[in-house]
Short mmCIF file of C-alpha atoms in Angstrom, two decimals:
data_model
loop_
_atom_site.label_atom_id
_atom_site.label_comp_id
_atom_site.label_asym_id
_atom_site.label_seq_id
_atom_site.Cartn_x
_atom_site.Cartn_y
_atom_site.Cartn_z
CA GLU A 1 27.80 10.56 2.91
CA ILE A 2 31.58 11.01 2.45
CA SER A 3 30.79 12.62 -0.86
CA GLY A 4 28.48 15.14 0.73
CA ALA A 5 25.11 13.55 0.41
CA GLY A 6 22.65 14.19 3.19
CA THR A 7 20.44 11.73 5.01
CA LEU A 8 17.44 11.98 2.71
CA THR A 9 19.66 11.85 -0.46
CA THR A 10 21.37 8.80 0.79
CA LEU A 11 18.05 7.23 1.74
CA PHE A 12 16.41 7.67 -1.54
CA ARG A 13 19.42 7.27 -3.86
CA VAL A 14 21.21 4.41 -2.24
CA THR A 15 19.30 2.65 0.68
CA VAL A 16 15.83 2.42 -1.01
CA PRO A 17 17.10 1.27 -4.43
CA LEU A 18 19.00 -1.49 -2.75
CA LEU A 19 15.99 -2.56 -0.79
CA THR A 20 13.58 -2.32 -3.67
CA PRO A 21 13.26 -6.07 -4.27
CA ALA A 22 12.40 -6.59 -0.54
CA ILE A 23 10.02 -3.64 -0.61
CA LEU A 24 8.28 -5.04 -3.69
CA THR A 25 8.10 -8.42 -2.03
CA ALA A 26 6.60 -6.92 1.09
CA PHE A 27 4.02 -5.04 -1.06
CA LEU A 28 2.95 -8.13 -3.00
CA ALA A 29 2.81 -10.21 0.16
CA SER A 30 0.62 -7.63 1.94
CA LEU A 31 -1.66 -7.28 -1.05
CA ILE A 32 -2.14 -10.92 -1.55
CA ARG A 33 -2.62 -11.63 2.22
CA SER A 34 -5.23 -8.81 2.38
CA LEU A 35 -7.16 -10.37 -0.54
CA GLU A 36 -7.15 -13.82 1.02
CA THR A 37 -7.55 -13.14 4.69
CA PHE A 38 -10.36 -15.10 6.18
CA GLU A 39 -10.68 -15.37 9.98
CA VAL A 40 -11.42 -11.76 11.02
CA GLU A 41 -13.72 -11.23 8.12
CA GLN A 42 -15.65 -14.37 8.87
CA LEU A 43 -16.01 -13.63 12.61
CA LEU A 44 -16.71 -9.85 12.44
CA GLY A 45 -17.62 -9.10 8.89
CA VAL A 46 -20.24 -11.73 8.06
CA PRO A 47 -22.46 -10.98 11.12
CA ALA A 48 -22.41 -7.27 10.09
CA GLY A 49 -23.33 -8.12 6.47
CA ILE A 50 -19.82 -7.44 5.20
CA PHE A 51 -18.58 -10.04 2.78
CA VAL A 52 -15.15 -10.24 1.14
CA TYR A 53 -13.42 -12.56 -1.33
CA ALA A 54 -12.37 -15.26 1.13
CA THR A 55 -15.65 -15.40 3.00
CA ARG A 56 -17.62 -15.82 -0.17
CA MET A 57 -15.41 -18.81 -1.08
CA PHE A 58 -15.90 -20.27 2.34
CA ASP A 59 -19.69 -19.95 1.87
CA LEU A 60 -19.49 -21.72 -1.48
CA ILE A 61 -17.37 -24.65 -0.15
CA ASN A 62 -19.72 -25.03 2.91
CA TRP A 63 -22.86 -24.91 0.79
CA SER A 64 -24.99 -28.09 0.82
CA PRO A 65 -24.01 -29.57 -1.63
CA PRO A 66 -20.63 -27.71 -1.91
CA LEU A 67 -20.39 -25.42 -4.92
CA PHE A 68 -16.76 -26.30 -5.79
CA PRO A 69 -16.95 -25.13 -9.49
CA GLN A 70 -17.97 -21.60 -8.44
CA ALA A 71 -15.20 -21.58 -5.73
CA MET A 72 -12.65 -22.61 -8.32
CA ALA A 73 -13.91 -19.89 -10.62
CA LEU A 74 -13.15 -17.29 -7.96
CA ALA A 75 -9.84 -18.76 -7.33
CA SER A 76 -9.04 -18.58 -11.06
CA LEU A 77 -9.76 -14.87 -10.99
CA PHE A 78 -7.34 -14.43 -8.05
CA LEU A 79 -4.79 -16.50 -9.98
CA ALA A 80 -4.92 -14.22 -13.02
CA ILE A 81 -4.37 -11.07 -10.87
CA LEU A 82 -1.47 -12.60 -8.99
CA LEU A 83 0.10 -13.89 -12.30
CA ALA A 84 0.12 -10.39 -13.69
CA MET A 85 1.68 -8.99 -10.59
CA ALA A 86 4.24 -11.85 -10.55
CA LEU A 87 5.18 -11.19 -14.17
CA LEU A 88 5.76 -7.36 -13.43
CA TYR A 89 7.91 -8.34 -10.37
CA GLN A 90 9.91 -10.87 -12.33
CA GLY A 91 10.52 -8.39 -15.12
CA TYR A 92 11.74 -5.83 -12.63
CA LEU A 93 14.26 -8.18 -11.23
CA HIS A 94 15.49 -9.26 -14.68
CA ARG A 95 15.98 -5.60 -15.72
CA SER A 96 17.67 -4.53 -12.50
CA GLY A 97 20.11 -7.41 -12.48
CA PRO A 98 22.18 -8.53 -9.42
CA ARG A 99 22.55 -6.30 -6.39
CA PRO A 100 25.43 -7.58 -4.26
CA THR A 101 26.06 -5.29 -1.22
CA LEU A 102 28.17 -7.54 0.99
CA GLY A 103 31.64 -8.35 -0.41
CA GLY A 104 34.87 -9.96 0.75
CA LYS A 105 36.68 -6.90 1.71
CA SER A 106 36.58 -5.66 5.33
CA VAL A 107 34.60 -2.54 6.08
CA ARG A 108 34.55 -0.31 9.18
CA PHE A 109 31.17 1.10 9.96
CA GLU A 110 30.90 4.33 12.04
CA PRO A 111 27.67 5.07 14.03
CA LYS A 112 25.65 7.90 12.64
CA ARG A 113 25.00 11.00 14.66
CA ARG A 114 21.31 11.05 15.95
CA THR A 115 19.36 14.12 14.97
CA GLY A 116 15.98 15.42 16.08
CA TRP A 117 14.31 13.74 13.08
CA VAL A 118 15.56 10.35 14.13
CA TRP A 119 13.73 10.71 17.42
CA VAL A 120 10.51 11.81 15.69
CA ALA A 121 10.71 8.79 13.35
CA ALA A 122 11.27 6.51 16.32
CA ALA A 123 8.31 8.02 18.11
CA LEU A 124 6.05 7.50 15.07
CA LEU A 125 7.25 3.90 14.78
CA MET A 126 6.59 3.26 18.43
CA LEU A 127 3.13 4.72 18.19
CA TYR A 128 2.39 2.51 15.25
CA VAL A 129 3.47 -0.53 17.18
CA ALA A 130 1.48 0.52 20.23
CA VAL A 131 -1.79 1.03 18.23
CA THR A 132 -1.51 -1.96 15.93
CA ILE A 133 0.09 -4.55 18.28
CA LEU A 134 0.21 -3.66 21.91
CA LEU A 135 -3.27 -2.18 22.18
CA PRO A 136 -5.08 -5.17 20.58
CA LEU A 137 -2.95 -7.58 22.61
CA ALA A 138 -3.90 -5.68 25.75
CA ILE A 139 -7.55 -5.82 25.00
CA LEU A 140 -7.18 -9.66 24.21
CA ILE A 141 -5.51 -10.22 27.66
CA LEU A 142 -8.16 -8.17 29.49
CA GLY A 143 -10.93 -9.93 27.59
CA SER A 144 -9.64 -13.31 28.74
CA PHE A 145 -10.17 -12.32 32.28
CA THR A 146 -13.76 -10.91 31.89
CA LYS A 147 -16.94 -12.73 32.47
CA LEU A 148 -18.33 -11.31 29.19
CA PHE A 149 -15.74 -10.38 26.48
CA GLY A 150 -15.63 -6.62 25.83
CA PHE A 151 -17.57 -5.58 28.88
CA PHE A 152 -14.82 -4.39 31.13
CA PHE A 153 -16.91 -2.03 33.33
CA LEU A 154 -19.58 -4.33 34.56
CA LYS A 155 -19.93 -5.07 38.30
CA ASP A 156 -17.63 -8.01 39.18
CA ALA A 157 -16.47 -8.18 35.53
CA TRP A 158 -13.19 -10.03 36.20
CA THR A 159 -12.75 -13.73 36.64
CA PRO A 160 -9.98 -16.32 36.01
CA VAL A 161 -12.48 -19.08 35.28
CA HIS A 162 -11.90 -19.08 31.53
CA TRP A 163 -8.20 -19.57 32.02
CA THR A 164 -8.63 -22.55 34.37
CA SER A 165 -11.29 -24.02 32.15
CA VAL A 166 -9.07 -23.81 28.97
CA LEU A 167 -5.81 -24.97 30.63
CA GLY A 168 -7.66 -27.89 32.22
CA ASP A 169 -9.20 -28.97 29.05
CA GLN A 170 -7.58 -32.10 27.43
CA ARG A 171 -8.27 -30.66 24.01
CA PHE A 172 -6.04 -27.69 24.84
CA LEU A 173 -2.99 -29.94 25.89
CA HIS A 174 -3.39 -31.95 22.74
CA ALA A 175 -3.79 -28.90 20.57
CA ALA A 176 -0.83 -27.18 22.13
CA ALA A 177 1.51 -30.18 21.53
CA THR A 178 0.19 -30.43 17.97
CA SER A 179 0.70 -26.69 17.27
CA ILE A 180 4.18 -26.45 18.71
CA GLY A 181 5.35 -29.61 16.94
CA LEU A 182 3.76 -28.57 13.72
CA SER A 183 5.06 -25.10 13.76
CA LEU A 184 8.66 -26.11 14.52
CA SER A 185 8.57 -28.83 11.79
CA VAL A 186 7.20 -26.35 9.11
CA ALA A 187 9.52 -23.54 10.19
CA GLY A 188 12.68 -25.77 10.24
CA LEU A 189 12.08 -27.77 7.03
CA GLY A 190 10.56 -24.82 5.34
CA ALA A 191 13.53 -22.53 5.93
CA PHE A 192 15.89 -25.20 4.51
CA VAL A 193 13.78 -25.74 1.46
CA PHE A 194 13.29 -22.06 0.92
CA ALA A 195 17.09 -21.41 1.14
CA LEU A 196 17.74 -24.04 -1.44
CA LEU A 197 15.19 -22.64 -3.84
CA ALA A 198 16.58 -19.05 -3.26
CA TRP A 199 20.01 -20.27 -4.08
CA VAL A 200 18.82 -21.81 -7.34
CA LEU A 201 17.05 -18.50 -8.38
CA VAL A 202 20.12 -16.39 -7.49
CA ARG A 203 23.08 -18.53 -8.15
CA ALA A 204 22.19 -21.42 -10.44
CA ASN A 205 22.39 -20.84 -14.24
CA VAL A 206 19.58 -23.24 -15.25
CA TRP A 207 16.96 -22.98 -17.89
CA GLY A 208 13.63 -21.85 -16.76
CA ARG A 209 14.84 -19.96 -13.74
CA GLY A 210 12.52 -17.12 -14.36
CA LEU A 211 9.57 -19.43 -14.82
CA ILE A 212 10.47 -21.00 -11.35
CA GLY A 213 10.46 -17.51 -9.85
CA ILE A 214 6.93 -16.92 -11.19
CA LEU A 215 5.62 -20.44 -10.20
CA ILE A 216 6.82 -19.82 -6.65
CA TRP A 217 4.13 -17.19 -6.26
CA LEU A 218 1.42 -19.64 -7.12
CA PRO A 219 0.66 -20.95 -3.57
CA TRP A 220 -0.55 -17.43 -2.77
CA ALA A 221 -2.57 -17.44 -5.89
CA ILE A 222 -4.69 -20.17 -4.39
CA PRO A 223 -6.44 -18.97 -1.20
CA GLY A 224 -5.97 -21.22 1.82
CA LEU A 225 -9.41 -22.63 1.74
CA VAL A 226 -9.07 -23.75 -1.92
CA LEU A 227 -5.58 -25.17 -1.36
CA GLY A 228 -6.95 -27.09 1.58
CA THR A 229 -9.81 -28.39 -0.49
CA ALA A 230 -7.51 -29.49 -3.26
CA LEU A 231 -5.14 -31.23 -0.95
CA LEU A 232 -8.05 -32.89 0.87
CA SER A 233 -9.40 -34.21 -2.52
CA LEU A 234 -5.89 -35.45 -3.36
CA LEU A 235 -5.50 -37.20 -0.04
CA LEU A 236 -8.88 -38.90 -0.24
CA ASN A 237 -8.71 -39.96 -3.94
CA THR A 238 -5.14 -41.05 -4.32
CA PRO A 239 -4.46 -44.55 -3.13
CA VAL A 240 -0.68 -44.22 -2.58
CA ILE A 241 -0.91 -41.29 -0.22
CA SER A 242 -4.44 -41.77 1.21
CA GLY A 243 -2.90 -43.51 4.25
CA LEU A 244 -1.37 -40.19 5.30
CA TYR A 245 -4.85 -38.77 5.95
CA GLY A 246 -5.20 -38.20 9.66
CA THR A 247 -1.60 -37.69 10.31
CA ILE A 248 0.37 -34.49 10.69
CA VAL A 249 2.26 -34.96 7.38
CA PRO A 250 -0.38 -33.41 5.14
CA LEU A 251 -0.52 -30.34 7.41
CA ILE A 252 3.24 -29.96 7.25
CA VAL A 253 3.20 -30.19 3.45
CA ALA A 254 0.35 -27.75 3.13
CA LEU A 255 1.79 -25.15 5.33
CA ILE A 256 5.34 -25.32 3.75
CA VAL A 257 3.63 -24.87 0.29
CA LYS A 258 1.59 -22.01 1.71
CA GLU A 259 4.60 -20.14 3.04
CA LEU A 260 6.79 -20.79 0.05
CA PRO A 261 6.39 -17.40 -1.57
CA ILE A 262 7.43 -15.19 1.33
CA GLY A 263 10.20 -17.52 2.46
CA VAL A 264 11.80 -17.87 -0.93
CA GLN A 265 11.47 -14.24 -1.77
CA LEU A 266 12.97 -12.88 1.39
CA LEU A 267 15.87 -15.31 1.22
CA ARG A 268 16.27 -14.60 -2.45
CA THR A 269 16.59 -10.88 -1.61
CA SER A 270 19.06 -11.53 1.17
CA LEU A 271 21.15 -13.92 -0.89
CA GLY A 272 21.22 -11.54 -3.82
CA GLN A 273 22.97 -8.88 -1.68
CA VAL A 274 25.77 -11.27 -0.90
CA SER A 275 28.60 -11.36 -3.33
CA GLY A 276 29.17 -14.68 -5.11
CA GLU A 277 32.94 -14.37 -4.71
CA LEU A 278 32.65 -15.68 -1.08
CA GLU A 279 31.11 -18.87 -2.40
CA GLU A 280 33.67 -19.02 -5.24
CA ALA A 281 36.49 -18.72 -2.67
CA ALA A 282 35.22 -21.80 -0.95
CA SER A 283 35.03 -23.67 -4.24
CA VAL A 284 38.64 -22.64 -5.07
CA ALA A 285 39.65 -24.12 -1.74
CA GLY A 286 38.13 -27.41 -2.76
CA ALA A 287 34.80 -27.33 -0.90
CA GLY A 288 31.80 -28.95 -2.65
CA PHE A 289 28.28 -27.60 -2.87
CA TRP A 290 26.93 -28.86 0.44
CA PRO A 291 29.94 -27.77 2.56
CA THR A 292 29.89 -24.32 0.84
CA PHE A 293 26.14 -24.02 1.26
CA ARG A 294 26.25 -25.09 4.86
CA ASN A 295 29.43 -23.22 5.98
CA VAL A 296 29.40 -20.18 3.87
CA THR A 297 25.99 -19.39 2.34
CA LEU A 298 23.72 -20.14 5.26
CA PRO A 299 25.91 -18.23 7.93
CA LEU A 300 25.98 -15.15 5.61
CA ILE A 301 22.29 -15.05 5.38
CA ALA A 302 21.63 -16.27 8.97
CA PRO A 303 19.75 -13.12 10.20
CA MET A 304 17.24 -13.39 7.29
CA LEU A 305 17.08 -17.13 7.72
CA ILE A 306 16.13 -16.78 11.40
CA SER A 307 13.64 -14.16 10.40
CA VAL A 308 11.99 -16.55 7.93
CA PHE A 309 11.98 -19.21 10.57
CA VAL A 310 10.16 -16.95 12.97
CA LEU A 311 7.70 -15.69 10.40
CA VAL A 312 6.79 -19.24 9.32
CA PHE A 313 6.61 -20.42 12.89
CA ALA A 314 4.16 -17.60 13.81
CA ALA A 315 2.25 -17.97 10.60
CA THR A 316 1.84 -21.70 11.23
CA MET A 317 0.70 -21.14 14.75
CA ARG A 318 -2.10 -18.83 13.66
CA ASP A 319 -3.16 -20.44 10.43
CA ILE A 320 -6.77 -21.44 10.18
CA SER A 321 -7.82 -21.32 6.48
CA THR A 322 -5.18 -23.80 5.11
CA VAL A 323 -5.63 -26.56 7.64
CA VAL A 324 -9.36 -26.20 8.62
CA LEU A 325 -10.39 -28.70 5.92
CA ILE A 326 -7.30 -31.04 6.12
CA ALA A 327 -7.12 -31.52 9.90
CA THR A 328 -9.33 -34.35 11.13
CA PRO A 329 -11.72 -33.72 14.01
CA GLY A 330 -9.37 -35.50 16.43
CA MET A 331 -6.30 -33.27 15.30
CA ARG A 332 -6.89 -29.75 16.35
CA THR A 333 -4.30 -27.02 16.47
CA LEU A 334 -4.48 -24.14 18.88
CA SER A 335 -5.73 -21.78 16.16
CA LEU A 336 -8.45 -24.20 15.17
CA LEU A 337 -9.48 -24.64 18.71
CA MET A 338 -9.62 -20.85 19.06
CA PHE A 339 -11.72 -20.67 15.85
CA ASP A 340 -14.10 -23.29 17.30
CA PHE A 341 -14.51 -21.35 20.55
CA ALA A 342 -15.17 -18.11 18.63
CA LEU A 343 -17.79 -19.75 16.31
CA SER A 344 -19.66 -21.17 19.30
CA GLY A 345 -19.68 -17.67 20.94
CA ARG A 346 -17.13 -18.50 23.64
CA PHE A 347 -14.98 -15.41 22.88
CA GLU A 348 -13.37 -15.32 26.41
CA SER A 349 -11.98 -18.84 25.95
CA ALA A 350 -10.95 -17.93 22.36
CA ALA A 351 -9.14 -14.90 23.82
CA VAL A 352 -7.30 -17.16 26.26
CA ILE A 353 -6.05 -19.31 23.26
CA GLY A 354 -5.11 -16.12 21.42
CA VAL A 355 -3.03 -14.78 24.28
CA LEU A 356 -1.17 -18.18 24.59
CA ILE A 357 -0.42 -18.18 20.84
CA ALA A 358 0.97 -14.74 21.08
CA LEU A 359 3.09 -15.64 24.09
CA ILE A 360 4.48 -18.84 22.40
CA SER A 361 5.28 -16.79 19.18
CA LEU A 362 6.88 -13.97 21.27
CA ALA A 363 9.05 -16.40 23.26
CA LEU A 364 10.26 -18.19 20.07
CA THR A 365 11.05 -14.66 18.53
CA MET A 366 13.16 -13.72 21.46
CA VAL A 367 15.09 -16.92 21.47
CA ALA A 368 15.47 -16.79 17.65
CA TYR A 369 16.57 -13.11 17.75
CA ARG A 370 19.38 -13.82 20.26
CA PHE A 371 20.46 -16.85 18.21
CA GLY A 372 20.29 -14.88 14.98
CA MET A 373 22.37 -11.96 16.40
CA GLY A 374 25.00 -14.31 17.50
CA ARG A 375 25.07 -16.14 14.14
CA GLY A 376 25.14 -12.79 12.21
CA ALA A 377 28.06 -11.59 14.40
CA ALA A 378 29.93 -14.82 13.79
CA ALA A 379 29.40 -14.57 10.10
CA LYS A 380 30.87 -11.08 9.99
#
């Protein structure tokens, strides 16, 4: 801008190129998630005769007897598509090289002057948020208070009976405790593991680093239903770990593995934009790896680390496909309880669970955002 570049020139010549790894990560993540998404398609698509990749696999697994070879064949096709995309992504990162944007020198940032286009862009973003998030959430809340979900204009349509029924159900209390404990465990342990793997991919000069970068995408190459089936078979047929079946440990492992790609890639992008000279300065001062990693690296990527924590927490709270086969009948999460209500036609009770999941995730997001802003300011 000092050299005379306008906003659009700066955006497309500076900002977007710097964010290209994150943009590609978001693109791949969205594409993969759209291919493997299951819950909405199963509840709304199948009754309407609309079948997608994931619902077809669900039908094969739930066939009597289960058609596991056919399901694995579909998973192999998905794996081949993802492998090709991962190779292209890895090749781009290799050609582009490191992209440090945060250095050791102090910088003073001046606020930009707001123009009319800024307000237009802000209005479009707010409209998008309202249509895709606020409107569905409002319908969900209203539906939880209706006698018949979706029929808001019937006579005497409103009732709190579904809330009292769900909140008074012992299954809900157990599912809520299980979901919150599971989500916090997966988000906390996962964020730490993801940060270590991201550091290895960005900083460590080890053989096979490119191969590791490709393999990290593999959990998304296996749809949640197939991953759950494989882990269930492993638990039931391996004597050493079969005792873990029925506990929360397999769920934690499965969900950490499931969220591995998005967590590592986001932290990898964030760490790649932090100059290595800051860690080298700590090493010169005599700090070992763990003190440097804990006191220098993690604080510098704290905003992204908090974002990954929140994303993994929310994803765990709402996950169904990965844990539906691993969880025993006596261990239900809120998402599984909601799914059970929906499959049995109790959409009003399912809406109550959905609202509570959204509120819990929103509360955690607000707390994490405040904490992350403080950590980010301290790191600067």
